[in-house]
XYZ file of C-alpha atoms in Angstrom:
752
model
C -18.718 -3.712 4.963
C -19.660 -3.343 1.325
C -16.511 -5.035 0.032
C -15.993 -5.056 -3.718
C -18.383 -2.130 -4.291
C -15.611 -0.079 -5.886
C -11.832 0.326 -5.830
C -12.017 1.904 -2.337
C -13.707 -1.119 -0.759
C -11.271 -3.963 -1.297
C -9.255 -6.227 0.979
C -7.513 -3.296 2.687
C -10.783 -2.322 4.418
C -11.161 -5.831 5.825
C -7.494 -5.929 6.879
C -7.733 -2.670 8.849
C -11.008 -3.560 10.588
C -9.775 -7.059 11.528
C -6.448 -5.625 12.771
C -8.258 -3.118 15.003
C -10.594 -5.817 16.327
C -7.724 -8.233 17.021
C -5.558 -5.562 18.696
C -8.492 -4.586 20.926
C -8.563 -8.158 22.299
C -4.810 -8.353 23.050
C -3.602 -8.341 26.672
C -2.093 -4.951 27.550
C -4.095 -2.997 24.950
C -6.794 -0.840 26.524
C -8.340 0.901 23.519
C -7.976 0.978 19.724
C -9.608 3.757 17.671
C -9.951 3.206 13.929
C -10.463 6.697 12.468
C -12.125 6.949 9.073
C -14.477 9.217 7.150
C -18.153 9.652 7.994
C -20.441 9.370 4.971
C -24.166 10.087 5.205
C -25.290 9.336 1.673
C -28.035 7.207 0.095
C -25.311 5.727 -2.145
C -23.837 3.755 0.760
C -25.055 1.715 3.727
C -26.554 3.799 6.575
C -23.943 2.456 9.027
C -21.226 4.595 7.340
C -22.929 7.634 8.876
C -22.718 6.336 12.460
C -20.200 8.474 14.442
C -18.991 5.545 16.591
C -19.286 1.788 16.258
C -17.823 -0.797 18.599
C -15.966 -3.751 17.065
C -16.934 -6.618 19.324
C -14.201 -9.239 19.784
C -14.682 -12.385 17.683
C -13.247 -15.063 19.893
C -13.824 -14.154 23.518
C -17.227 -14.528 25.113
C -15.898 -13.482 28.537
C -13.996 -10.475 27.184
C -16.878 -8.047 27.723
C -16.818 -8.707 31.482
C -13.119 -7.811 31.760
C -13.310 -4.540 29.817
C -13.107 -1.059 31.274
C -15.696 1.609 30.610
C -14.248 2.922 27.317
C -11.950 0.029 26.411
C -12.068 -2.151 23.315
C -11.860 -1.419 19.590
C -14.005 1.242 17.909
C -14.587 2.653 14.447
C -14.735 6.450 14.877
C -16.064 8.291 11.832
C -14.866 11.875 11.374
C -17.028 14.200 9.235
C -14.978 15.983 6.545
C -15.326 16.904 2.900
C -18.802 16.833 1.285
C -21.308 15.971 4.031
C -23.902 14.021 2.063
C -21.909 12.617 -0.829
C -19.557 9.659 -1.181
C -16.483 10.737 -3.150
C -13.679 8.428 -4.343
C -10.349 8.496 -2.524
C -8.610 10.299 -5.414
C -10.730 13.404 -4.672
C -10.125 13.440 -0.902
C -6.743 15.208 -0.947
C -7.981 18.823 -0.473
C -9.975 17.713 2.587
C -7.134 15.983 4.487
C -6.405 18.949 6.858
C -10.104 19.018 7.830
C -9.929 15.305 8.688
C -6.731 15.848 10.698
C -8.280 18.612 12.793
C -11.437 16.550 13.395
C -9.291 13.553 14.384
C -7.182 15.751 16.670
C -10.318 17.014 18.395
C -11.491 13.414 18.969
C -8.087 12.288 20.286
C -7.842 15.188 22.741
C -11.383 14.580 23.990
C -10.729 10.838 24.345
C -7.411 11.456 26.152
C -9.303 13.385 28.848
C -12.090 10.780 29.082
C -9.525 7.982 29.532
C -7.564 10.192 31.937
C -10.591 10.407 34.230
C -11.222 6.645 33.955
C -7.741 5.133 34.164
C -5.175 7.953 34.274
C -5.700 9.406 37.766
C -7.041 12.553 36.140
C -4.051 13.052 33.800
C -4.723 12.753 30.043
C -3.945 9.355 28.475
C -2.392 9.849 25.019
C -2.160 7.345 22.147
C 0.927 5.128 22.238
C 1.167 5.145 18.413
C -0.607 6.447 15.301
C -0.795 4.063 12.327
C -1.621 5.329 8.821
C -3.020 2.865 6.261
C -2.716 3.857 2.570
C -1.323 7.155 1.247
C -4.110 9.547 2.322
C -4.090 8.169 5.861
C -0.273 8.315 5.823
C -0.490 12.025 5.047
C -3.026 12.448 7.879
C -1.013 10.345 10.335
C 2.133 12.404 9.637
C 0.266 15.606 10.554
C -1.312 13.986 13.643
C 2.025 12.533 14.726
C 3.542 16.009 14.368
C 0.739 17.656 16.337
C 0.763 15.119 19.197
C 4.440 14.074 19.129
C 3.420 10.416 19.068
C 5.357 7.715 17.115
C 3.927 7.026 13.666
C 3.640 3.682 11.860
C 2.676 3.309 8.208
C 1.354 0.576 5.934
C 1.114 1.430 2.236
C -1.110 -1.529 1.144
C -0.495 -0.535 -2.472
C 2.020 2.103 -3.517
C 1.671 4.978 -5.967
C 5.072 4.640 -7.648
C 4.462 0.947 -8.264
C 0.988 1.654 -9.646
C 2.448 4.356 -11.923
C 5.029 1.883 -13.308
C 2.363 -0.793 -13.908
C 0.022 1.654 -15.684
C 2.830 3.010 -17.882
C 3.780 -0.575 -18.813
C 0.204 -1.268 -19.933
C 0.539 1.739 -22.264
C -3.133 2.711 -22.235
C -2.613 6.102 -20.538
C 0.115 8.754 -20.662
C 1.768 9.961 -17.445
C -0.337 13.158 -17.500
C -3.557 11.168 -18.004
C -2.607 8.826 -15.143
C -1.967 11.821 -12.897
C -5.292 13.441 -13.823
C -7.240 10.223 -13.216
C -5.515 8.959 -10.069
C -3.886 12.140 -8.656
C -0.818 9.896 -8.582
C 1.858 12.567 -7.942
C -0.037 13.895 -4.900
C -0.334 10.329 -3.650
C 3.399 9.682 -4.147
C 4.300 12.855 -2.217
C 2.035 11.662 0.646
C 3.921 8.341 0.671
C 7.272 10.182 0.697
C 6.032 12.297 3.623
C 4.969 9.083 5.395
C 8.556 7.795 5.034
C 9.825 11.103 6.469
C 7.541 10.973 9.504
C 7.308 7.220 10.292
C 9.427 5.328 12.785
C 8.228 1.968 11.466
C 6.848 0.949 8.063
C 4.952 -2.339 8.220
C 4.962 -4.433 5.065
C 3.441 -7.816 4.341
C 6.307 -9.206 2.264
C 10.025 -8.853 1.497
C 9.148 -8.132 -2.147
C 7.264 -4.999 -1.048
C 10.493 -3.629 0.452
C 12.963 -4.676 -2.228
C 10.872 -3.924 -5.309
C 8.258 -1.332 -4.314
C 9.605 0.858 -1.495
C 13.012 1.076 -3.168
C 11.326 3.179 -5.908
C 10.972 6.039 -3.385
C 13.409 8.900 -2.813
C 13.098 8.474 0.954
C 14.008 4.775 1.118
C 17.030 2.776 0.005
C 17.412 -0.843 1.237
C 21.237 -0.637 1.165
C 21.432 2.718 2.993
C 18.860 1.486 5.534
C 21.054 -1.529 6.379
C 24.141 0.704 6.718
C 22.367 3.164 9.018
C 20.948 0.303 11.108
C 24.475 -1.156 11.478
C 25.864 2.251 12.546
C 23.107 2.653 15.143
C 23.860 -0.827 16.543
C 27.568 0.089 16.827
C 26.668 3.445 18.409
C 28.349 5.325 15.545
C 27.071 8.706 14.301
C 24.717 8.686 11.292
C 25.394 12.412 10.614
C 21.731 13.343 10.959
C 20.516 10.679 8.547
C 17.407 8.705 9.451
C 15.500 5.852 7.812
C 12.268 4.288 9.095
C 12.504 0.641 10.138
C 10.938 -1.731 7.579
C 9.203 -4.621 9.359
C 7.571 -7.599 7.637
C 4.403 -8.774 9.431
C 2.031 -10.856 7.267
C -1.666 -9.970 7.689
C -3.682 -12.181 9.981
C -6.949 -14.022 9.699
C -9.658 -15.394 11.955
C -9.546 -19.215 11.825
C -11.469 -20.392 14.878
C -14.825 -20.541 13.039
C -13.508 -22.339 9.916
C -14.162 -26.051 9.486
C -12.361 -27.367 6.347
C -14.777 -29.012 3.934
C -14.604 -32.793 3.701
C -16.338 -35.007 1.179
C -17.102 -34.048 -2.399
C -20.065 -33.438 -4.666
C -20.801 -37.166 -4.931
C -20.825 -37.888 -1.221
C -22.508 -36.124 1.660
C -20.410 -33.756 3.716
C -19.223 -35.423 6.891
C -20.996 -33.904 9.907
C -19.989 -33.917 13.550
C -21.657 -33.006 16.824
C -20.716 -29.316 16.663
C -21.317 -28.898 12.939
C -24.022 -31.346 11.883
C -24.851 -31.706 8.231
C -27.071 -28.762 7.231
C -28.923 -27.521 4.131
C -26.783 -26.029 1.373
C -26.182 -22.256 1.714
C -28.262 -20.124 -0.724
C -25.108 -18.791 -2.440
C -24.320 -22.355 -3.616
C -27.439 -22.578 -5.771
C -26.832 -18.985 -6.936
C -23.474 -20.156 -8.388
C -24.497 -23.683 -9.475
C -27.320 -22.442 -11.709
C -24.674 -21.246 -14.183
C -23.197 -24.734 -14.735
C -24.256 -27.559 -17.070
C -22.239 -29.958 -14.880
C -21.924 -28.542 -11.350
C -19.966 -31.592 -10.079
C -16.792 -30.652 -11.935
C -13.946 -29.104 -9.888
C -14.383 -25.342 -9.526
C -11.645 -22.819 -10.352
C -12.469 -19.863 -8.108
C -11.342 -16.223 -8.540
C -12.461 -13.598 -6.038
C -11.557 -10.062 -7.217
C -13.042 -6.710 -8.206
C -13.408 -6.145 -11.976
C -10.311 -3.941 -11.931
C -7.748 -4.068 -14.793
C -4.878 -4.802 -12.370
C -6.674 -7.944 -11.129
C -6.094 -9.449 -14.613
C -9.378 -11.403 -14.806
C -9.540 -11.192 -18.609
C -6.239 -13.120 -18.989
C -7.662 -15.832 -16.710
C -10.808 -16.140 -18.881
C -8.650 -16.331 -22.039
C -6.442 -19.011 -20.437
C -9.550 -21.046 -19.511
C -11.252 -20.484 -22.883
C -8.234 -21.518 -24.976
C -7.306 -24.675 -23.013
C -9.751 -27.426 -24.046
C -8.555 -30.057 -21.491
C -9.092 -27.525 -18.664
C -12.571 -26.639 -19.928
C -13.495 -30.317 -20.036
C -12.226 -30.986 -16.502
C -13.334 -27.861 -14.580
C -15.777 -24.969 -14.204
C -14.752 -21.343 -13.636
C -16.391 -19.113 -10.982
C -15.737 -15.351 -11.029
C -16.870 -13.466 -7.909
C -16.425 -9.870 -9.116
C -17.918 -7.743 -6.334
C -21.562 -6.648 -6.314
C -23.468 -4.861 -9.030
C -27.039 -4.026 -10.017
C -26.632 -2.845 -13.591
C -23.466 -2.561 -15.684
C -24.401 1.022 -16.589
C -24.299 1.986 -12.903
C -20.720 0.718 -12.405
C -17.651 2.937 -12.679
C -16.402 3.155 -16.274
C -13.211 1.183 -15.488
C -15.037 -1.684 -13.726
C -17.788 -1.761 -16.373
C -15.153 -1.982 -19.099
C -13.511 -5.030 -17.461
C -16.857 -6.778 -16.919
C -17.899 -6.207 -20.547
C -14.546 -7.641 -21.710
C -15.196 -10.766 -19.591
C -18.714 -11.184 -21.028
C -17.381 -10.809 -24.593
C -14.711 -13.467 -23.951
C -17.334 -15.873 -22.540
C -19.278 -15.351 -25.744
C -16.175 -15.621 -27.969
C -15.108 -18.990 -26.505
C -18.739 -20.136 -26.012
C -18.216 -20.769 -22.294
C -21.940 -20.772 -21.388
C -22.613 -23.465 -18.785
C -18.960 -23.427 -17.723
C -18.459 -19.943 -16.174
C -20.372 -18.468 -13.222
C -20.409 -14.721 -12.559
C -23.153 -13.992 -9.967
C -24.210 -10.345 -9.524
C -24.512 -10.379 -5.733
C -22.993 -11.971 -2.651
C -22.934 -10.931 0.990
C -19.689 -10.641 2.937
C -20.749 -13.447 5.325
C -21.266 -15.765 2.311
C -17.610 -15.631 1.198
C -16.569 -18.577 3.470
C -19.402 -20.615 1.905
C -18.023 -19.855 -1.568
C -14.582 -21.179 -0.531
C -16.263 -24.256 1.002
C -18.108 -24.965 -2.252
C -14.869 -24.784 -4.255
C -13.142 -27.126 -1.768
C -16.095 -29.551 -1.853
C -15.716 -29.882 -5.643
C -11.938 -30.462 -5.202
C -11.318 -27.146 -6.933
C -8.524 -24.571 -6.968
C -8.334 -20.900 -5.939
C -6.551 -18.506 -8.302
C -5.224 -14.946 -7.908
C -3.866 -13.886 -11.332
C -3.275 -10.167 -10.478
C -0.425 -8.381 -12.281
C 0.924 -7.564 -8.826
C -0.554 -8.461 -5.430
C 0.755 -6.465 -2.435
C -0.155 -9.346 -0.142
C -3.033 -11.649 -1.073
C -5.345 -12.164 1.893
C -7.710 -14.235 -0.257
C -4.922 -16.813 -0.701
C -4.757 -17.307 3.068
C -8.560 -17.518 3.309
C -8.594 -20.140 0.555
C -5.832 -22.172 2.259
C -7.743 -22.093 5.558
C -10.699 -23.686 3.777
C -8.499 -26.438 2.316
C -8.176 -25.024 -1.207
C -4.888 -25.343 -3.135
C -3.808 -22.102 -4.856
C -2.442 -20.793 -8.141
C -1.131 -17.249 -7.756
C 0.841 -14.449 -9.387
C 4.582 -14.589 -8.789
C 4.628 -10.778 -8.347
C 4.325 -9.651 -4.750
C 3.025 -11.186 -1.561
C 2.011 -14.631 -2.874
C 5.730 -15.542 -3.063
C 6.044 -15.206 0.725
C 2.708 -16.953 1.356
C 3.708 -19.856 -0.874
C 7.082 -20.117 0.899
C 5.284 -20.636 4.229
C 2.301 -22.743 3.095
C 3.711 -24.654 0.081
C 0.149 -25.294 -1.075
C 0.096 -24.575 -4.786
C 1.871 -23.072 -7.814
C 3.114 -19.596 -8.781
C 2.713 -18.250 -12.334
C 3.646 -15.305 -14.535
C 0.359 -13.327 -14.753
C 1.174 -12.149 -18.301
C 1.551 -15.751 -19.579
C -1.882 -17.301 -20.134
C -0.401 -20.698 -21.161
C 1.423 -20.827 -17.820
C -1.832 -20.022 -15.960
C -3.769 -22.725 -17.828
C -0.994 -25.328 -17.295
C -0.831 -24.695 -13.511
C -4.606 -24.946 -13.124
C -4.758 -28.118 -15.223
C -1.944 -29.717 -13.211
C -3.705 -29.160 -9.868
C -7.156 -30.180 -11.118
C -5.913 -33.317 -12.908
C -3.399 -34.636 -10.343
C -5.448 -35.729 -7.319
C -2.345 -36.646 -5.267
C -0.804 -33.195 -5.829
C -4.159 -31.576 -4.974
C -4.418 -33.524 -1.683
C -0.804 -32.722 -0.713
C -1.288 -28.971 -1.361
C -4.514 -29.009 0.657
C -2.827 -30.699 3.644
C 0.203 -28.404 3.533
C -2.019 -25.339 3.607
C -4.093 -26.567 6.547
C -0.992 -27.631 8.498
C 0.779 -24.227 8.328
C -2.116 -21.803 8.237
C -1.862 -20.899 11.968
C 1.264 -18.849 11.130
C -1.043 -16.264 9.549
C -3.397 -15.811 12.519
C -4.249 -12.369 13.925
C -2.875 -13.158 17.422
C 0.515 -13.997 15.812
C 0.382 -10.751 13.831
C -0.565 -8.661 16.891
C 2.220 -10.133 19.085
C 4.878 -9.052 16.576
C 3.130 -5.730 15.960
C 2.970 -4.806 19.659
C 6.594 -5.818 20.240
C 7.595 -3.364 17.468
C 5.532 -0.540 18.972
C 7.122 -1.235 22.366
C 10.539 -0.601 20.780
C 9.532 2.997 19.851
C 10.771 5.641 22.231
C 7.958 7.522 23.988
C 8.031 11.020 22.552
C 5.066 12.832 24.060
C 6.379 15.481 26.489
C 5.510 14.863 30.117
C 4.180 18.340 30.875
C 4.924 19.607 34.386
C 1.977 20.889 36.400
C 2.046 24.040 38.485
C 1.601 21.965 41.657
C 4.654 19.762 41.002
C 6.617 21.689 43.607
C 10.021 21.636 41.882
C 11.244 24.526 39.777
C 13.090 24.309 36.492
C 16.794 24.482 37.192
C 18.956 27.306 35.885
C 20.950 24.763 33.889
C 17.986 23.622 31.775
C 19.051 25.478 28.659
C 20.929 28.756 29.106
C 20.894 29.483 25.406
C 17.106 29.268 25.255
C 16.596 32.567 27.081
C 16.273 35.525 24.725
C 18.122 38.445 26.300
C 18.247 40.603 23.214
C 15.154 41.913 21.473
C 17.212 42.042 18.268
C 16.885 38.237 17.971
C 13.132 38.613 18.175
C 13.131 41.316 15.525
C 14.928 38.982 13.115
C 12.352 36.282 13.721
C 9.563 38.820 13.437
C 10.846 39.867 10.048
C 11.132 36.227 9.039
C 7.630 35.349 10.214
C 6.141 37.960 7.915
C 7.958 36.890 4.756
C 5.665 37.185 1.777
C 2.664 38.135 3.926
C 2.308 41.690 2.689
C -0.661 41.877 0.389
C -0.530 43.782 -2.876
C -2.567 43.990 -6.037
C -0.387 41.476 -7.837
C -0.097 39.011 -4.981
C 3.704 39.419 -5.034
C 5.239 42.447 -3.373
C 8.792 43.037 -4.440
C 8.981 46.219 -2.343
C 9.157 44.084 0.805
C 12.818 44.845 1.332
C 12.333 48.603 1.146
C 9.283 48.680 3.408
C 10.158 45.699 5.566
C 12.591 47.535 7.868
C 10.072 50.236 8.752
C 7.388 47.652 9.429
C 9.769 45.477 11.410
C 10.831 48.303 13.710
C 7.211 49.288 14.389
C 6.311 45.703 15.214
C 9.254 45.119 17.503
C 8.540 48.441 19.247
C 4.930 47.324 19.765
C 5.984 43.973 21.203
C 8.749 45.554 23.292
C 6.419 48.159 24.776
C 3.922 45.394 25.535
C 6.596 43.322 27.323
C 7.592 46.404 29.372
C 3.940 46.772 30.298
C 3.986 43.198 31.616
C 6.960 43.999 33.878
C 5.322 47.226 35.065
C 2.121 45.368 35.926
C 4.141 42.788 37.812
C 5.834 45.476 39.929
C 2.462 47.178 40.501
C 1.000 43.889 41.723
C 3.718 43.608 44.358
C 3.183 40.538 46.485
C -0.587 40.582 46.021
C -2.773 37.708 44.843
C -2.575 38.679 41.162
C 0.872 37.144 40.750
C 1.574 33.558 41.770
C 5.191 33.687 42.983
C 5.615 29.936 42.566
C 4.817 30.623 38.940
C 6.782 33.813 38.335
C 10.162 32.474 39.453
C 12.306 29.930 37.658
C 13.334 29.818 34.065
C 10.366 28.350 32.175
C 7.460 28.608 34.612
C 4.996 29.874 32.032
C 4.829 26.452 30.363
C 3.033 25.048 33.383
C 0.054 27.330 32.998
C -0.807 26.928 29.335
C -4.504 26.266 28.999
C -5.702 28.147 25.924
C -4.495 29.191 22.520
C -5.641 32.323 20.719
C -5.254 32.171 16.946
C -5.493 35.483 15.132
C -5.126 35.528 11.355
C -4.617 39.075 10.111
C -4.918 40.289 6.539
C -3.855 43.907 6.921
C -3.325 46.585 4.294
C -1.055 48.690 6.474
C 1.328 48.511 9.417
C -1.110 50.636 11.440
C -3.903 48.045 11.001
C -1.629 45.244 12.153
C -0.331 47.168 15.183
C -3.902 48.105 16.098
C -4.935 44.430 16.006
C -1.959 43.411 18.176
C -2.826 46.124 20.722
C -6.479 44.988 20.844
C -5.471 41.340 21.321
C -3.238 42.272 24.262
C -5.999 44.356 25.850
C -8.576 41.612 25.385
C -6.581 38.983 27.221
C -5.477 41.323 30.026
C -5.235 38.660 32.759
C -3.134 36.312 30.648
C -1.010 39.307 29.602
C -0.131 40.056 33.211
C 0.693 36.420 33.938
C 2.898 36.351 30.875
C 1.225 33.305 29.372
C 0.596 34.507 25.825
C 2.654 32.695 23.194
C 3.781 33.735 19.724
C 4.870 31.805 16.673
C 7.872 33.457 15.040
C 9.264 31.453 12.152
C 9.569 27.833 13.260
C 9.695 28.577 17.010
C 7.221 29.205 19.801
C 8.002 32.049 22.227
C 6.423 33.056 25.525
C 6.590 36.362 27.311
C 8.363 36.222 30.682
C 7.836 38.376 33.743
C 11.337 37.693 35.001
C 13.467 40.804 34.189
C 16.656 38.707 33.998
C 15.301 36.639 31.117
C 14.468 39.580 28.886
C 10.982 39.839 27.414
C 10.768 36.349 25.851
C 11.832 32.745 26.309
C 11.787 30.001 23.691
C 9.477 27.047 24.349
C 12.096 24.332 24.815
C 9.410 21.623 25.012
C 8.499 22.513 21.439
C 12.124 21.870 20.486
C 11.934 18.344 21.908
C 8.646 18.018 20.029
C 9.978 18.939 16.566
C 13.400 17.342 17.006
C 12.221 14.000 15.596
C 14.291 13.056 12.539
C 16.065 16.454 12.511
C 19.462 16.181 10.839
C 21.104 18.962 12.888
C 24.724 19.714 12.031
C 24.917 16.908 9.440
C 21.992 18.444 7.563
C 23.472 21.954 7.862
C 26.799 20.861 6.335
C 24.981 19.117 3.462
C 22.940 22.270 2.794
C 26.053 24.484 2.873
C 27.704 22.171 0.302
C 24.555 22.300 -1.826
C 24.407 26.115 -1.632
C 28.063 26.261 -2.717
C 27.309 24.055 -5.722
C 24.530 26.302 -7.068
C 26.422 28.949 -9.041
C 25.382 31.413 -11.684
C 27.205 30.322 -14.838
C 25.450 32.782 -17.132
C 27.806 34.997 -19.177
C 30.851 33.526 -17.436
C 29.660 34.715 -14.034
C 30.633 32.157 -11.364
C 29.137 33.872 -8.312
C 27.116 31.876 -5.765
C 23.368 32.084 -6.274
C 22.518 30.738 -2.791
C 24.352 31.962 0.315
C 24.090 30.954 3.960
C 22.242 33.503 6.120
C 23.873 32.744 9.486
C 22.305 35.802 11.175
C 18.812 34.519 10.303
C 19.412 30.830 11.097
C 18.538 29.127 14.382
C 19.080 25.596 15.710
C 15.826 24.498 14.067
C 15.749 26.698 10.987
C 18.605 26.891 8.465
C 18.128 29.975 6.299
C 19.663 30.776 2.902
C 19.404 33.926 0.820
C 18.826 33.634 -2.932
C 20.499 36.211 -5.183
C 19.021 34.971 -8.448
C 15.716 33.132 -7.993
C 15.641 32.090 -11.650
C 18.867 30.041 -11.251
C 17.786 28.049 -8.175
C 16.503 24.483 -8.710
C 12.784 23.922 -7.925
C 11.965 23.152 -4.289
C 10.965 19.564 -5.170
C 14.480 18.892 -6.523
C 16.167 20.009 -3.288
C 13.618 17.994 -1.278
C 14.326 14.931 -3.437
C 18.101 15.334 -3.066
C 17.829 15.490 0.739
C 15.459 12.506 0.884
C 17.848 10.399 -1.197
C 20.493 11.133 1.447
C 18.029 10.137 4.228
C 17.870 13.712 5.565
C 14.357 14.517 6.830
C 13.134 18.118 6.737
C 10.677 20.675 5.349
C 12.093 22.863 2.570
C 10.261 26.169 2.097
C 10.976 28.797 -0.569
C 9.593 32.139 0.654
C 9.737 35.910 0.149
C 8.971 35.550 -3.521
C 11.765 33.011 -3.971
C 14.471 35.166 -2.382
C 14.879 33.025 0.715
C 15.005 29.302 1.542
C 14.156 28.007 5.017
C 14.846 24.408 6.014
C 13.015 23.309 9.165
C 12.230 19.958 10.873
C 9.792 17.619 9.140
C 7.298 17.996 12.007
C 7.619 21.808 12.125
C 5.766 24.478 10.181
C 3.515 27.367 11.086
C 0.383 25.249 10.629
C 1.875 22.444 12.746
C 2.962 24.948 15.428
C -0.646 26.163 15.625
C -1.918 22.601 15.867
């Protein structure tokens, strides 16, 4: 992994890869797929273009013998976006649906492969989908909705928090921040992740109390109240909040041997690790120093403004006693030339070089251009050998994996008091916390640890004694226990050879006995679809009825044709009687989906297309296995005269029910509609009214009398999120109608 190359290749990449590798080695886990983007570009290492790469377990030589054919942990790279170009994460947003569909294709293929190997021929579906960072959270929400699999989310760093930090620095306006970082799109993805997740995994308590509380969809106090109501089995009135779980990141420790000795004495060897020549990276760093035997202050961070390296250099440059006692080593990623770096990173590096010149720190500060990932442990070992200190001065650190790595190598730490280091320090007690904005405080903490040998030794021992609490096996045990607490949501589809029939009591209300209900949904499904020169057709109401009646007549005549064909077939082979009886038999035979997108200028065109589709799939038409999406529901034609022409897909209801507020949400929406009144010219009439005749159990519909007086959709969405009500709010028909549907429902999700 090319860590430190840019802002997309930081500690999060290492975290996710190590988590996947560790999970793949855990008892009870058969396979872990880490889905990411495929990049075939000369700008990056060739391995990023490999479609699949196995992550071999680190600590189990015998593991390979025990594995099944497709078991283990894998990186699976999905092609999406520009094929031959590496683009930064801020520009990936338009390509997310393409990634989701590629990922879905892989998951379905893998479910069948695993089904043949270990599932007795039945597909084996994922037990959970875990999104890491906002763009993957957005993707995971769509995948979770398509597969009906529990979703987990880890933010790593959060958009609202980043926005606050950038505004505090005052260098950019809110609009400039949004243009540069696409921050509002990122924040909406994080809000959607809260809507769709069952569990949000954080590294620290601070992340919950100070970062997630900035979001509309999360409130620590409300979460505790809802949790208490659930424990007491009391109704939450449709409100839902994901469970926040603190699981510190893990680390591999088995290969680490803490450094003994110092620069004056030889390192103590043993039989397993005899004394060996110095690693090349040591001389690469030492060449910077006039006196390489002095204790080394080590910082390992990208040259990113939020990492606060310039304050560290100022603190070192302005504290003479510290400069006399110690050297400073800055490992700031990899670079060839400054001109080739991103403008932000280049700006930070130039500031550092100017400060070195200002304080005349030549011979006291090392800033090597290159290091390999496998050399990082050697850099920690060198700092420990000189009796040095590791520092993380970031303005805010979501977790601080480098602090754990440093502790494992026997290095005391100085770290920011903002974020994860607080929790790490509480467990390890191996250093000092500082205010990252206060350079005197940073210099004083470093001087204290470097000068007081007893304090240094105590911090080193404390870190080594408690470090096992941050191991990957510990992390994975807690992680898997949380996943086990999620209710399995994927429907257990019945097969046509199951023998038993659906009982008449399954869901009496699901059978559509009146074509009028279908006509309402038909009208709804076509809201705003009519094309006109201006893109908005306000004549929809006048022409809609005529179009609606033609459509419902077309569908009705088709459904009569199905019944006629059934009677014609008699008891012949064309109709499977085990299939044609019972209430929802058609669901057992679904094998294909036909997606037809129609852009028609006239009703006649549309009706002609529908007729051609029905003729083309004649066999499926006779069996009654063609489905339709009307509004937020899926319908199937039936060949049972008692059921009328259509039945609702009740499995789809169980699929989209996740997080649906039901009656509690409906009452809240009715109250909201009542509160939106037209107060212009003394007129107090209601602007939004409930459309009961258009509403269904999974779609609450409201008619808008004055579109100009209705709050923007994002305001209604925000209001519902604040109340922990999870749903999709859609303004349609040129702003004359509002539909509120489940968070996992939409036409695109129904197609998926």
